Amino acid sequence: MPYVLRGSLGEEYRIETQARIGRDPSNQIVLPDLLVSRMHATVMVEQGSLQLVDNGSANGTRVNGVPVKTSTLKPGDTVQFGNTPLTVDFVSDAAQTVVRGPDAYAAAPPASYGSQAPAYIAQPQSPSAQTYPLPAYPSSAAPAYGQPAGPYPQAAPSGFGVPGTSSPPAGKKGRLGRFLLLGCLLPIVLCVLLSLGGYVALRAGLINLNTFGLGPGDISVTNRRGDAIRVAILELAPPSGTAPIRGALALNGSDTRTYRVDVPGRYQVDFRREAGGTALGTCLLTVKSGGRYQFEAGTDTITITLVDPAAAAGAGQNIATAALCR
């Protein structure tokens, strides 16, 4: 019996053997969520049970609210990838059965019926058996035998056909229909052209996600000290209902490491010695879309420089140990 992951909007992802989950279009299950990594996690069916493995995602994976690296999933579990929850369930093969109603036989009876059609199929009447109501004529206006009957008497519609009024010309009706058709097609054509233009500009590098404030930022750290350090990165004031983004960098002497921040916002950057965990300094940093921030941890100071976009006057500054970045 295969498993299925159900989304909150009714999406269903059936798991036959194995599926990779992430934001990249090459995944079997694609989640368009900025907090989901490109290759976030993998689910696989092993000996009848559903296994989950986190692929080292930036924001982690939670099962029923608990962060996990690996887990055996069971029906009813809720797995959280970024801001996207999926619920584990079974899918029965019986759900694939197609049920047909009596209308499937309306075109022609099955061969097993022979010449006797089922009672619920309407049988056509022969022309001789059909009757049609005859128009009622005034006795004085009845047509003579052998003469064609005149038009059936009926009430004239209001406006058209009444003496002194006229129906709109056929040419004006045709022009009105064409105007309405063009009015509907023109916005669709413009949307298609704008979409194609945006795609070409994106492929040519003329625009990117940073243009629209959706691109990631980079926090780069260089260790100028002689000992190893650890840098912890924590999102401050995350959106309501979401867990804060957490990251970490481990650097030996003269190492340089970069952490990709997918969601712009306010972050705390904490520096500590690897040996003993002694605090070296804590900085507060506002990461903007497309921004690149360079930290240098020295023996007595922490230096931060805004690399891209170009730093304004005073943006690069020496920060004393244990001081806050502004």
PDB file of N, CA and C in Angstrom, residues 191-246:
ATOM      1  N   CYS A 191       0.134  40.042 -21.357  1.00  0.00           N
ATOM      2  CA  CYS A 191       0.704  39.255 -20.259  1.00  0.00           C
ATOM      3  C   CYS A 191       1.724  38.246 -20.769  1.00  0.00           C
ATOM      4  N   VAL A 192       1.418  37.596 -21.909  1.00  0.00           N
ATOM      5  CA  VAL A 192       2.352  36.625 -22.481  1.00  0.00           C
ATOM      6  C   VAL A 192       3.643  37.311 -22.904  1.00  0.00           C
ATOM      7  N   LEU A 193       3.521  38.481 -23.546  1.00  0.00           N
ATOM      8  CA  LEU A 193       4.725  39.192 -23.995  1.00  0.00           C
ATOM      9  C   LEU A 193       5.567  39.658 -22.812  1.00  0.00           C
ATOM     10  N   LEU A 194       4.925  40.166 -21.746  1.00  0.00           N
ATOM     11  CA  LEU A 194       5.682  40.587 -20.565  1.00  0.00           C
ATOM     12  C   LEU A 194       6.377  39.412 -19.901  1.00  0.00           C
ATOM     13  N   SER A 195       5.699  38.254 -19.861  1.00  0.00           N
ATOM     14  CA  SER A 195       6.317  37.068 -19.255  1.00  0.00           C
ATOM     15  C   SER A 195       7.529  36.617 -20.058  1.00  0.00           C
ATOM     16  N   LEU A 196       7.402  36.594 -21.383  1.00  0.00           N
ATOM     17  CA  LEU A 196       8.535  36.209 -22.223  1.00  0.00           C
ATOM     18  C   LEU A 196       9.691  37.198 -22.082  1.00  0.00           C
ATOM     19  N   GLY A 197       9.349  38.508 -22.022  1.00  0.00           N
ATOM     20  CA  GLY A 197      10.409  39.507 -21.859  1.00  0.00           C
ATOM     21  C   GLY A 197      11.139  39.354 -20.540  1.00  0.00           C
ATOM     22  N   GLY A 198      10.384  39.080 -19.458  1.00  0.00           N
ATOM     23  CA  GLY A 198      11.022  38.861 -18.161  1.00  0.00           C
ATOM     24  C   GLY A 198      11.901  37.631 -18.144  1.00  0.00           C
ATOM     25  N   TYR A 199      11.440  36.555 -18.809  1.00  0.00           N
ATOM     26  CA  TYR A 199      12.246  35.328 -18.856  1.00  0.00           C
ATOM     27  C   TYR A 199      13.546  35.569 -19.618  1.00  0.00           C
ATOM     28  N   VAL A 200      13.468  36.266 -20.764  1.00  0.00           N
ATOM     29  CA  VAL A 200      14.680  36.543 -21.549  1.00  0.00           C
ATOM     30  C   VAL A 200      15.641  37.412 -20.743  1.00  0.00           C
ATOM     31  N   ALA A 201      15.105  38.438 -20.050  1.00  0.00           N
ATOM     32  CA  ALA A 201      15.973  39.311 -19.247  1.00  0.00           C
ATOM     33  C   ALA A 201      16.622  38.544 -18.102  1.00  0.00           C
ATOM     34  N   LEU A 202      15.874  37.603 -17.492  1.00  0.00           N
ATOM     35  CA  LEU A 202      16.434  36.809 -16.409  1.00  0.00           C
ATOM     36  C   LEU A 202      17.534  35.897 -16.907  1.00  0.00           C
ATOM     37  N   ARG A 203      17.320  35.257 -18.065  1.00  0.00           N
ATOM     38  CA  ARG A 203      18.336  34.371 -18.630  1.00  0.00           C
ATOM     39  C   ARG A 203      19.579  35.143 -19.064  1.00  0.00           C
ATOM     40  N   ALA A 204      19.383  36.379 -19.533  1.00  0.00           N
ATOM     41  CA  ALA A 204      20.510  37.183 -19.997  1.00  0.00           C
ATOM     42  C   ALA A 204      21.252  37.861 -18.850  1.00  0.00           C
ATOM     43  N   GLY A 205      20.753  37.742 -17.632  1.00  0.00           N
ATOM     44  CA  GLY A 205      21.411  38.352 -16.478  1.00  0.00           C
ATOM     45  C   GLY A 205      21.109  39.827 -16.310  1.00  0.00           C
ATOM     46  N   LEU A 206      20.111  40.362 -17.092  1.00  0.00           N
ATOM     47  CA  LEU A 206      19.783  41.775 -16.959  1.00  0.00           C
ATOM     48  C   LEU A 206      19.034  42.052 -15.666  1.00  0.00           C
ATOM     49  N   ILE A 207      18.280  41.061 -15.167  1.00  0.00           N
ATOM     50  CA  ILE A 207      17.589  41.174 -13.897  1.00  0.00           C
ATOM     51  C   ILE A 207      17.820  39.885 -13.119  1.00  0.00           C
ATOM     52  N   ASN A 208      17.582  39.910 -11.823  1.00  0.00           N
ATOM     53  CA  ASN A 208      17.654  38.715 -10.984  1.00  0.00           C
ATOM     54  C   ASN A 208      16.672  38.885  -9.833  1.00  0.00           C
ATOM     55  N   LEU A 209      16.644  37.916  -8.946  1.00  0.00           N
ATOM     56  CA  LEU A 209      15.708  37.979  -7.823  1.00  0.00           C
ATOM     57  C   LEU A 209      15.977  39.176  -6.923  1.00  0.00           C
ATOM     58  N   ASN A 210      17.257  39.618  -6.875  1.00  0.00           N
ATOM     59  CA  ASN A 210      17.574  40.773  -6.052  1.00  0.00           C
ATOM     60  C   ASN A 210      16.871  42.032  -6.565  1.00  0.00           C
ATOM     61  N   THR A 211      16.575  42.073  -7.876  1.00  0.00           N
ATOM     62  CA  THR A 211      15.886  43.218  -8.454  1.00  0.00           C
ATOM     63  C   THR A 211      14.537  43.424  -7.796  1.00  0.00           C
ATOM     64  N   PHE A 212      13.884  42.335  -7.397  1.00  0.00           N
ATOM     65  CA  PHE A 212      12.552  42.414  -6.814  1.00  0.00           C
ATOM     66  C   PHE A 212      12.591  42.223  -5.298  1.00  0.00           C
ATOM     67  N   GLY A 213      13.761  42.286  -4.682  1.00  0.00           N
ATOM     68  CA  GLY A 213      13.858  42.136  -3.237  1.00  0.00           C
ATOM     69  C   GLY A 213      13.623  40.735  -2.743  1.00  0.00           C
ATOM     70  N   LEU A 214      13.878  39.716  -3.589  1.00  0.00           N
ATOM     71  CA  LEU A 214      13.642  38.320  -3.210  1.00  0.00           C
ATOM     72  C   LEU A 214      14.925  37.502  -3.168  1.00  0.00           C
ATOM     73  N   GLY A 215      16.039  38.085  -3.557  1.00  0.00           N
ATOM     74  CA  GLY A 215      17.275  37.327  -3.630  1.00  0.00           C
ATOM     75  C   GLY A 215      17.910  37.138  -2.262  1.00  0.00           C
ATOM     76  N   PRO A 216      18.827  36.184  -2.155  1.00  0.00           N
ATOM     77  CA  PRO A 216      19.478  35.927  -0.865  1.00  0.00           C
ATOM     78  C   PRO A 216      20.587  36.936  -0.581  1.00  0.00           C
ATOM     79  N   GLY A 217      21.015  36.984   0.685  1.00  0.00           N
ATOM     80  CA  GLY A 217      22.180  37.753   1.079  1.00  0.00           C
ATOM     81  C   GLY A 217      23.275  36.819   1.562  1.00  0.00           C
ATOM     82  N   ASP A 218      24.499  37.300   1.644  1.00  0.00           N
ATOM     83  CA  ASP A 218      25.644  36.485   2.055  1.00  0.00           C
ATOM     84  C   ASP A 218      26.333  37.131   3.253  1.00  0.00           C
ATOM     85  N   ILE A 219      26.617  36.307   4.274  1.00  0.00           N
ATOM     86  CA  ILE A 219      27.431  36.730   5.417  1.00  0.00           C
ATOM     87  C   ILE A 219      28.737  35.950   5.340  1.00  0.00           C
ATOM     88  N   SER A 220      29.833  36.659   5.075  1.00  0.00           N
ATOM     89  CA  SER A 220      31.148  36.034   4.931  1.00  0.00           C
ATOM     90  C   SER A 220      31.997  36.384   6.152  1.00  0.00           C
ATOM     91  N   VAL A 221      32.688  35.371   6.713  1.00  0.00           N
ATOM     92  CA  VAL A 221      33.505  35.563   7.917  1.00  0.00           C
ATOM     93  C   VAL A 221      34.922  35.074   7.623  1.00  0.00           C
ATOM     94  N   THR A 222      35.915  35.896   7.967  1.00  0.00           N
ATOM     95  CA  THR A 222      37.329  35.527   7.854  1.00  0.00           C
ATOM     96  C   THR A 222      37.936  35.532   9.255  1.00  0.00           C
ATOM     97  N   ASN A 223      38.598  34.446   9.623  1.00  0.00           N
ATOM     98  CA  ASN A 223      39.212  34.319  10.951  1.00  0.00           C
ATOM     99  C   ASN A 223      40.666  34.752  10.875  1.00  0.00           C
ATOM    100  N   ARG A 224      40.963  35.922  11.413  1.00  0.00           N
ATOM    101  CA  ARG A 224      42.332  36.433  11.450  1.00  0.00           C
ATOM    102  C   ARG A 224      43.040  36.059  12.760  1.00  0.00           C
ATOM    103  N   ARG A 225      42.369  35.313  13.632  1.00  0.00           N
ATOM    104  CA  ARG A 225      42.959  34.914  14.896  1.00  0.00           C
ATOM    105  C   ARG A 225      43.813  33.657  14.708  1.00  0.00           C
ATOM    106  N   GLY A 226      44.538  33.311  15.704  1.00  0.00           N
ATOM    107  CA  GLY A 226      45.369  32.120  15.619  1.00  0.00           C
ATOM    108  C   GLY A 226      44.664  30.850  16.050  1.00  0.00           C
ATOM    109  N   ASP A 227      43.495  30.991  16.713  1.00  0.00           N
ATOM    110  CA  ASP A 227      42.771  29.809  17.176  1.00  0.00           C
ATOM    111  C   ASP A 227      41.472  29.642  16.397  1.00  0.00           C
ATOM    112  N   ALA A 228      40.822  28.480  16.588  1.00  0.00           N
ATOM    113  CA  ALA A 228      39.573  28.191  15.884  1.00  0.00           C
ATOM    114  C   ALA A 228      38.416  28.914  16.571  1.00  0.00           C
ATOM    115  N   ILE A 229      37.452  29.355  15.764  1.00  0.00           N
ATOM    116  CA  ILE A 229      36.273  30.031  16.302  1.00  0.00           C
ATOM    117  C   ILE A 229      35.026  29.405  15.693  1.00  0.00           C
ATOM    118  N   ARG A 230      33.880  29.693  16.333  1.00  0.00           N
ATOM    119  CA  ARG A 230      32.573  29.252  15.829  1.00  0.00           C
ATOM    120  C   ARG A 230      31.654  30.474  15.780  1.00  0.00           C
ATOM    121  N   VAL A 231      30.930  30.612  14.674  1.00  0.00           N
ATOM    122  CA  VAL A 231      30.024  31.741  14.474  1.00  0.00           C
ATOM    123  C   VAL A 231      28.602  31.204  14.376  1.00  0.00           C
ATOM    124  N   ALA A 232      27.706  31.703  15.239  1.00  0.00           N
ATOM    125  CA  ALA A 232      26.291  31.302  15.231  1.00  0.00           C
ATOM    126  C   ALA A 232      25.464  32.450  14.661  1.00  0.00           C
ATOM    127  N   ILE A 233      24.537  32.137  13.745  1.00  0.00           N
ATOM    128  CA  ILE A 233      23.698  33.133  13.083  1.00  0.00           C
ATOM    129  C   ILE A 233      22.247  32.805  13.409  1.00  0.00           C
ATOM    130  N   LEU A 234      21.492  33.800  13.929  1.00  0.00           N
ATOM    131  CA  LEU A 234      20.114  33.576  14.378  1.00  0.00           C
ATOM    132  C   LEU A 234      19.229  34.688  13.841  1.00  0.00           C
ATOM    133  N   GLU A 235      18.078  34.297  13.247  1.00  0.00           N
ATOM    134  CA  GLU A 235      17.104  35.274  12.760  1.00  0.00           C
ATOM    135  C   GLU A 235      16.332  35.857  13.941  1.00  0.00           C
ATOM    136  N   LEU A 236      16.216  37.190  13.958  1.00  0.00           N
ATOM    137  CA  LEU A 236      15.456  37.876  15.004  1.00  0.00           C
ATOM    138  C   LEU A 236      14.081  38.268  14.459  1.00  0.00           C
ATOM    139  N   ALA A 237      13.036  38.105  15.271  1.00  0.00           N
ATOM    140  CA  ALA A 237      11.663  38.477  14.918  1.00  0.00           C
ATOM    141  C   ALA A 237      11.238  37.829  13.601  1.00  0.00           C
ATOM    142  N   PRO A 238      11.213  36.477  13.536  1.00  0.00           N
ATOM    143  CA  PRO A 238      10.741  35.819  12.316  1.00  0.00           C
ATOM    144  C   PRO A 238       9.247  36.050  12.121  1.00  0.00           C
ATOM    145  N   PRO A 239       8.701  35.781  10.917  1.00  0.00           N
ATOM    146  CA  PRO A 239       7.258  35.934  10.702  1.00  0.00           C
ATOM    147  C   PRO A 239       6.471  35.077  11.680  1.00  0.00           C
ATOM    148  N   SER A 240       5.282  35.554  12.030  1.00  0.00           N
ATOM    149  CA  SER A 240       4.444  34.841  13.000  1.00  0.00           C
ATOM    150  C   SER A 240       4.140  33.427  12.525  1.00  0.00           C
ATOM    151  N   GLY A 241       4.301  32.480  13.454  1.00  0.00           N
ATOM    152  CA  GLY A 241       3.996  31.086  13.143  1.00  0.00           C
ATOM    153  C   GLY A 241       5.137  30.323  12.519  1.00  0.00           C
ATOM    154  N   THR A 242       6.310  30.926  12.328  1.00  0.00           N
ATOM    155  CA  THR A 242       7.455  30.239  11.734  1.00  0.00           C
ATOM    156  C   THR A 242       8.612  30.213  12.721  1.00  0.00           C
ATOM    157  N   ALA A 243       9.428  29.170  12.611  1.00  0.00           N
ATOM    158  CA  ALA A 243      10.606  29.057  13.471  1.00  0.00           C
ATOM    159  C   ALA A 243      11.716  29.959  12.944  1.00  0.00           C
ATOM    160  N   PRO A 244      12.534  30.546  13.823  1.00  0.00           N
ATOM    161  CA  PRO A 244      13.629  31.412  13.356  1.00  0.00           C
ATOM    162  C   PRO A 244      14.684  30.608  12.615  1.00  0.00           C
ATOM    163  N   ILE A 245      15.306  31.240  11.645  1.00  0.00           N
ATOM    164  CA  ILE A 245      16.386  30.612  10.882  1.00  0.00           C
ATOM    165  C   ILE A 245      17.653  30.600  11.733  1.00  0.00           C
ATOM    166  N   ARG A 246      18.332  29.443  11.765  1.00  0.00           N
ATOM    167  CA  ARG A 246      19.570  29.303  12.531  1.00  0.00           C
ATOM    168  C   ARG A 246      20.659  28.757  11.611  1.00  0.00           C
TER     169      ARG A 246
END
